[in-house]
mmCIF file of C-alpha atoms in Angstrom:
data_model
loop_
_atom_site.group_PDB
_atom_site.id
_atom_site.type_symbol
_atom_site.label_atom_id
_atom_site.label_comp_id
_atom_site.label_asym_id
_atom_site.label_seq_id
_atom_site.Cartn_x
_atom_site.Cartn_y
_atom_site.Cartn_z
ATOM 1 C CA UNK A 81 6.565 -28.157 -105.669
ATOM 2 C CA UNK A 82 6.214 -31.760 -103.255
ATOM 3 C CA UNK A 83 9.392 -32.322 -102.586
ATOM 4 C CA UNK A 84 10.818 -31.510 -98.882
ATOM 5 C CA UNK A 85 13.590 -29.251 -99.488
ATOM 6 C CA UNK A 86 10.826 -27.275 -101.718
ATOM 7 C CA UNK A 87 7.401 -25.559 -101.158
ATOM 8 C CA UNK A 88 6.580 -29.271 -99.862
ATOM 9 C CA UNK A 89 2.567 -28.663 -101.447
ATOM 10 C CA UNK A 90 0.697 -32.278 -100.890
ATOM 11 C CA UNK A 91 0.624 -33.971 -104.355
ATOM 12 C CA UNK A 92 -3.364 -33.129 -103.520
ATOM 13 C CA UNK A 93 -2.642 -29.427 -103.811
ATOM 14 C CA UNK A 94 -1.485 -29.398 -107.511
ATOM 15 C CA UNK A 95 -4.302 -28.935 -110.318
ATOM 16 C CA UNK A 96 -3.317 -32.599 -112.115
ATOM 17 C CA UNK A 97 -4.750 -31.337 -115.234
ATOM 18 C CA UNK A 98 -2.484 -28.376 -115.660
ATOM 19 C CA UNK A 99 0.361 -29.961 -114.938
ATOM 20 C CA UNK A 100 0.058 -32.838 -117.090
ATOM 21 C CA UNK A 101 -0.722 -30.064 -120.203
ATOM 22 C CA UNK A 102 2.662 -28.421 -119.147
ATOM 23 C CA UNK A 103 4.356 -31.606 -118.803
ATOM 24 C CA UNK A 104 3.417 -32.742 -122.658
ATOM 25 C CA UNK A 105 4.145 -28.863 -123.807
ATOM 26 C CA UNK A 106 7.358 -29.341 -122.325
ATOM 27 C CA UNK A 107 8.293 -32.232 -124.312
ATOM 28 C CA UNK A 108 6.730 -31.666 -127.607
ATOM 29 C CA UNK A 109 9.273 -32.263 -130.149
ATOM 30 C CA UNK A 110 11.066 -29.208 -132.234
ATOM 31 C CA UNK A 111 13.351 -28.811 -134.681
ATOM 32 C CA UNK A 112 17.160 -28.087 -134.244
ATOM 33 C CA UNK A 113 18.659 -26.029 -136.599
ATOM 34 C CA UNK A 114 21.813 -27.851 -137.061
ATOM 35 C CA UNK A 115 19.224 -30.901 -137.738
ATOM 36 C CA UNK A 116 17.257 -32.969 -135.797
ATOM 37 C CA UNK A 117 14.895 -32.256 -132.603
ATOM 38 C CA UNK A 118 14.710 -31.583 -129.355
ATOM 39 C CA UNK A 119 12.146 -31.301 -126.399
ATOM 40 C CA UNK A 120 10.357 -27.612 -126.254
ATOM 41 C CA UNK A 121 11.785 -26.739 -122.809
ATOM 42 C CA UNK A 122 14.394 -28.581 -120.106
ATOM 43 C CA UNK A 123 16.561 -27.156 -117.445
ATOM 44 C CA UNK A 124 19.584 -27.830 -116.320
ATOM 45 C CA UNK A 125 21.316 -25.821 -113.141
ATOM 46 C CA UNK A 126 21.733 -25.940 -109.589
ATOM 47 C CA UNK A 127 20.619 -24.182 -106.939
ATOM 48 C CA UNK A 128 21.578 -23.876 -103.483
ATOM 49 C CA UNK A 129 19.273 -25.060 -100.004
ATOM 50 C CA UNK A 130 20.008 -21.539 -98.807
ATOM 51 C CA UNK A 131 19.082 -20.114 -101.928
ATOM 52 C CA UNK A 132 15.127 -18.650 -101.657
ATOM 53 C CA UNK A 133 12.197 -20.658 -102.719
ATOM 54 C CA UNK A 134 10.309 -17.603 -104.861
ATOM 55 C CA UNK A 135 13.944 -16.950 -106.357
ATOM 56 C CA UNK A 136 14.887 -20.829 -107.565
ATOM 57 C CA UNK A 137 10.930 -21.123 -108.393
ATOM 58 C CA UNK A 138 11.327 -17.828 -110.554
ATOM 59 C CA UNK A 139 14.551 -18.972 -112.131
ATOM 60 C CA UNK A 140 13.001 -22.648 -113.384
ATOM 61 C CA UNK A 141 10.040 -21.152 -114.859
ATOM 62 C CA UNK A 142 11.371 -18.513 -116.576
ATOM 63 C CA UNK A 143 13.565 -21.991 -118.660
ATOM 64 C CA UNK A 144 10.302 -22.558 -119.620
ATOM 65 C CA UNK A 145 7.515 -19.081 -119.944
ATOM 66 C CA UNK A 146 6.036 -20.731 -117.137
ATOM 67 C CA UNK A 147 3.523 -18.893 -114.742
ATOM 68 C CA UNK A 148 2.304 -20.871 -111.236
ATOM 69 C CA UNK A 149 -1.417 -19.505 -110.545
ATOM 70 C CA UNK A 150 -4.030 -20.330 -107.978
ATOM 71 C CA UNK A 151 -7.378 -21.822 -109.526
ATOM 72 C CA UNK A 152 -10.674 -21.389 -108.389
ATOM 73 C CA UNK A 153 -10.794 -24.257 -106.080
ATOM 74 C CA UNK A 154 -7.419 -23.582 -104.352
ATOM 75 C CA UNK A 155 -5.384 -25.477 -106.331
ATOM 76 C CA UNK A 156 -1.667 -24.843 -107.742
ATOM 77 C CA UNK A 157 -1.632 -25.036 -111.417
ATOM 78 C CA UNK A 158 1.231 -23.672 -114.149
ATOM 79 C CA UNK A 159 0.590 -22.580 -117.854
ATOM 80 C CA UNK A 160 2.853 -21.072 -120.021
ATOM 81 C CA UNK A 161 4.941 -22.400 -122.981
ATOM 82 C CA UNK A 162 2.965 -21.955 -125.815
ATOM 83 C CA UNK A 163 -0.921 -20.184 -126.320
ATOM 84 C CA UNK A 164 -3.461 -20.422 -125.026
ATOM 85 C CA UNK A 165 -7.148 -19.273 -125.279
ATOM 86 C CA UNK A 166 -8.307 -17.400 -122.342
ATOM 87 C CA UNK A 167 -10.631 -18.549 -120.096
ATOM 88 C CA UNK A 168 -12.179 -15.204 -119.042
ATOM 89 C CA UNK A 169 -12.287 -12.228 -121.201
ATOM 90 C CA UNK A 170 -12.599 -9.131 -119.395
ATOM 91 C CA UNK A 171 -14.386 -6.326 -121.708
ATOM 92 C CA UNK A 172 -15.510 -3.208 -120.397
ATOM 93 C CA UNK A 173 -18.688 -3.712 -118.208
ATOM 94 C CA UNK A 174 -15.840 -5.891 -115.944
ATOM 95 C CA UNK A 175 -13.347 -2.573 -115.620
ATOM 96 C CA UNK A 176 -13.916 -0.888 -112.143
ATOM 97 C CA UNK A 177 -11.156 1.476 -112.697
ATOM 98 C CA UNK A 178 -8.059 1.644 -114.938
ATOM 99 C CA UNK A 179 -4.609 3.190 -114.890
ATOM 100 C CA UNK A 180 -2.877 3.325 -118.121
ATOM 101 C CA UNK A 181 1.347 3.371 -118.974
ATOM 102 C CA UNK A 182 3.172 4.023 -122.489
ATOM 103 C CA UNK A 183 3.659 0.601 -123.847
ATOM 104 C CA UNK A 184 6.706 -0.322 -126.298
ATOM 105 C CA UNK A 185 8.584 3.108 -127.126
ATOM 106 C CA UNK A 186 10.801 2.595 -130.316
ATOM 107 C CA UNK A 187 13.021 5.396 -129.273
ATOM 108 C CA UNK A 188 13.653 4.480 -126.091
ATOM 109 C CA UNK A 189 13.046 0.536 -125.726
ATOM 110 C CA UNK A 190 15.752 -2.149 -127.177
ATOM 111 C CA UNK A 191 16.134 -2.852 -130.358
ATOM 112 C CA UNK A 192 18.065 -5.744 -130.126
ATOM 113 C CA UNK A 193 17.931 -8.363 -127.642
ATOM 114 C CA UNK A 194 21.288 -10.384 -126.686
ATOM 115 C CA UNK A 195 21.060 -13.542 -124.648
ATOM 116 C CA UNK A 196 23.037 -16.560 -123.088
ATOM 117 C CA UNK A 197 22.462 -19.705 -122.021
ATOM 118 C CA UNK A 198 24.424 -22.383 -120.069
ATOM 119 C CA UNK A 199 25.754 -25.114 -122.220
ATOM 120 C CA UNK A 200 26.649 -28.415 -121.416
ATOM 121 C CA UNK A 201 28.914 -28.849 -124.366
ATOM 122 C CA UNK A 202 30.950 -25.966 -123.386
ATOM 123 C CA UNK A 203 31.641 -27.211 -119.600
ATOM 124 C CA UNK A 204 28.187 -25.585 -118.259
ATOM 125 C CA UNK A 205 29.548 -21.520 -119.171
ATOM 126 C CA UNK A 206 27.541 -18.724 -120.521
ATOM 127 C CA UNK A 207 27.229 -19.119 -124.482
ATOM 128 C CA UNK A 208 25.957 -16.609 -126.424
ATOM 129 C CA UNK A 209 22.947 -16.967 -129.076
ATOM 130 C CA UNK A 210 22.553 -14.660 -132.183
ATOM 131 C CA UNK A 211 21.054 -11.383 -130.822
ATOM 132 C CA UNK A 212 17.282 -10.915 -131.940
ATOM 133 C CA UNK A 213 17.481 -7.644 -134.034
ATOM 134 C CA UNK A 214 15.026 -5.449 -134.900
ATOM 135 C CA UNK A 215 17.225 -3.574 -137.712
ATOM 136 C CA UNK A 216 14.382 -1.024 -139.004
ATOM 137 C CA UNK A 217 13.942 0.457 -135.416
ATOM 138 C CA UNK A 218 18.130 -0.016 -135.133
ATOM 139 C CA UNK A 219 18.826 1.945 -138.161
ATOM 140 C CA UNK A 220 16.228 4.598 -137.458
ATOM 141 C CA UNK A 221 16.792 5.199 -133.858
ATOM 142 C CA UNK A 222 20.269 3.582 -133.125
ATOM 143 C CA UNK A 223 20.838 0.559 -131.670
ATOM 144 C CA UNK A 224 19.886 -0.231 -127.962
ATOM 145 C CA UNK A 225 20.612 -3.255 -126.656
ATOM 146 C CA UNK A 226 19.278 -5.499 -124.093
ATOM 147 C CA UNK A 227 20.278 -8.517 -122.174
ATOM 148 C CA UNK A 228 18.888 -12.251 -121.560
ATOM 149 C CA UNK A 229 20.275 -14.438 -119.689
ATOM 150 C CA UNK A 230 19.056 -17.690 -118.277
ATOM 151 C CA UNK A 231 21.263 -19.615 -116.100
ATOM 152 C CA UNK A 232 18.637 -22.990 -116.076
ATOM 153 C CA UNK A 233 18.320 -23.634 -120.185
ATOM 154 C CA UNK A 234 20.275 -25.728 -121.575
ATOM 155 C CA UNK A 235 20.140 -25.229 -125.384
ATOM 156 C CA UNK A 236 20.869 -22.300 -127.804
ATOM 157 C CA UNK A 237 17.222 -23.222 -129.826
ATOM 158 C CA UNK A 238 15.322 -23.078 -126.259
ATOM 159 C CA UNK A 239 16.792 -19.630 -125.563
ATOM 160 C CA UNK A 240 16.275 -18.580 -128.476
ATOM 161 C CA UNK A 241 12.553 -19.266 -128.341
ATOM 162 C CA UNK A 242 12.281 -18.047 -125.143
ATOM 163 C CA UNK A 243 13.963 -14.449 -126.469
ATOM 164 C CA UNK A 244 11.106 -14.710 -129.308
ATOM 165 C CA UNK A 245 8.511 -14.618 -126.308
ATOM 166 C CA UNK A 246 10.230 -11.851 -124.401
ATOM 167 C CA UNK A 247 11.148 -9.779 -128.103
ATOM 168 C CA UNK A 248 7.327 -10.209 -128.563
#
């Protein structure tokens, strides 16, 4: 977000509180499956100078849930990770006007969600995770898959939290 070959924002313009909540979600501690821990969210990639800002921003914070936003006094701040309470919560006095969509559709949405992340243990390729599968809605309505990939996380257990979040 400061740096030169980036969005080059003032340190100034960053909320400091924000970050430093996203900084110490990032590294809480969780456990590994095959034993131990490891920190909540990292990335690991590359990116080219030519490459656009919005489109490297997108790809680092999607290692992590992460979502920039503006806050009231003009400030940069990032959330994401883990929940939250709301600030605000908007009930029906604060609707002007309101357009509606179909939400999750069970027989036409996936039912299983595949995903891949880039491992350094396997010379920085694509590994697959174990697909999240939602067998009920599989059995009942056939399978439909989709796919996740994230080029910037390093670890099967990080992917596989962040396919929890996008399952969810």
């Amino acid at each position: 977000m400061t740096h030169a070959d980036g969005w080059g924002f003032p340190q100034t313009k960053l909320d400091a509180a924000s970050w430093s909540r996203f900084v110490a979600t990032c590294a809480q501690t969780v456990p590994v499956a095959g034993g131990g821990t490891e920190p909540r969210y990292r990335i690991c990639g590359f990116y080219s100078l030519d490459d656009p800002l919005k489109d490297v921003t997108a790809r680092m914070l999607s290692a992590c849930d992460g979502q920039l936003y503006e806050t009231a006094d003009g400030k940069i701040g990032i959330l994401g990770g883990s929940w939250s309470e709301p600030d605000v919560t908007i009930t029906a006095d604060d609707i002007l006007s309101i357009e509606m969509q179909d939400g999750f559709d069970p027989f036409s949405d996936y039912n299983v969600l595949n995903g891949t992340f880039i491992s350094p243990a396997h010379n920085y390729q694509p590994t697959p995770v174990m697909p999240l599968r939602d067998t009920a809605a599989a059995d009942r309505y056939g399978e439909r898959a989709e796919q996740f990939d994230n080029d910037m996380v390093p670890s099967s257990g990080q992917l596989q939290r962040l396919m929890k979040i996008r399952y969810a």
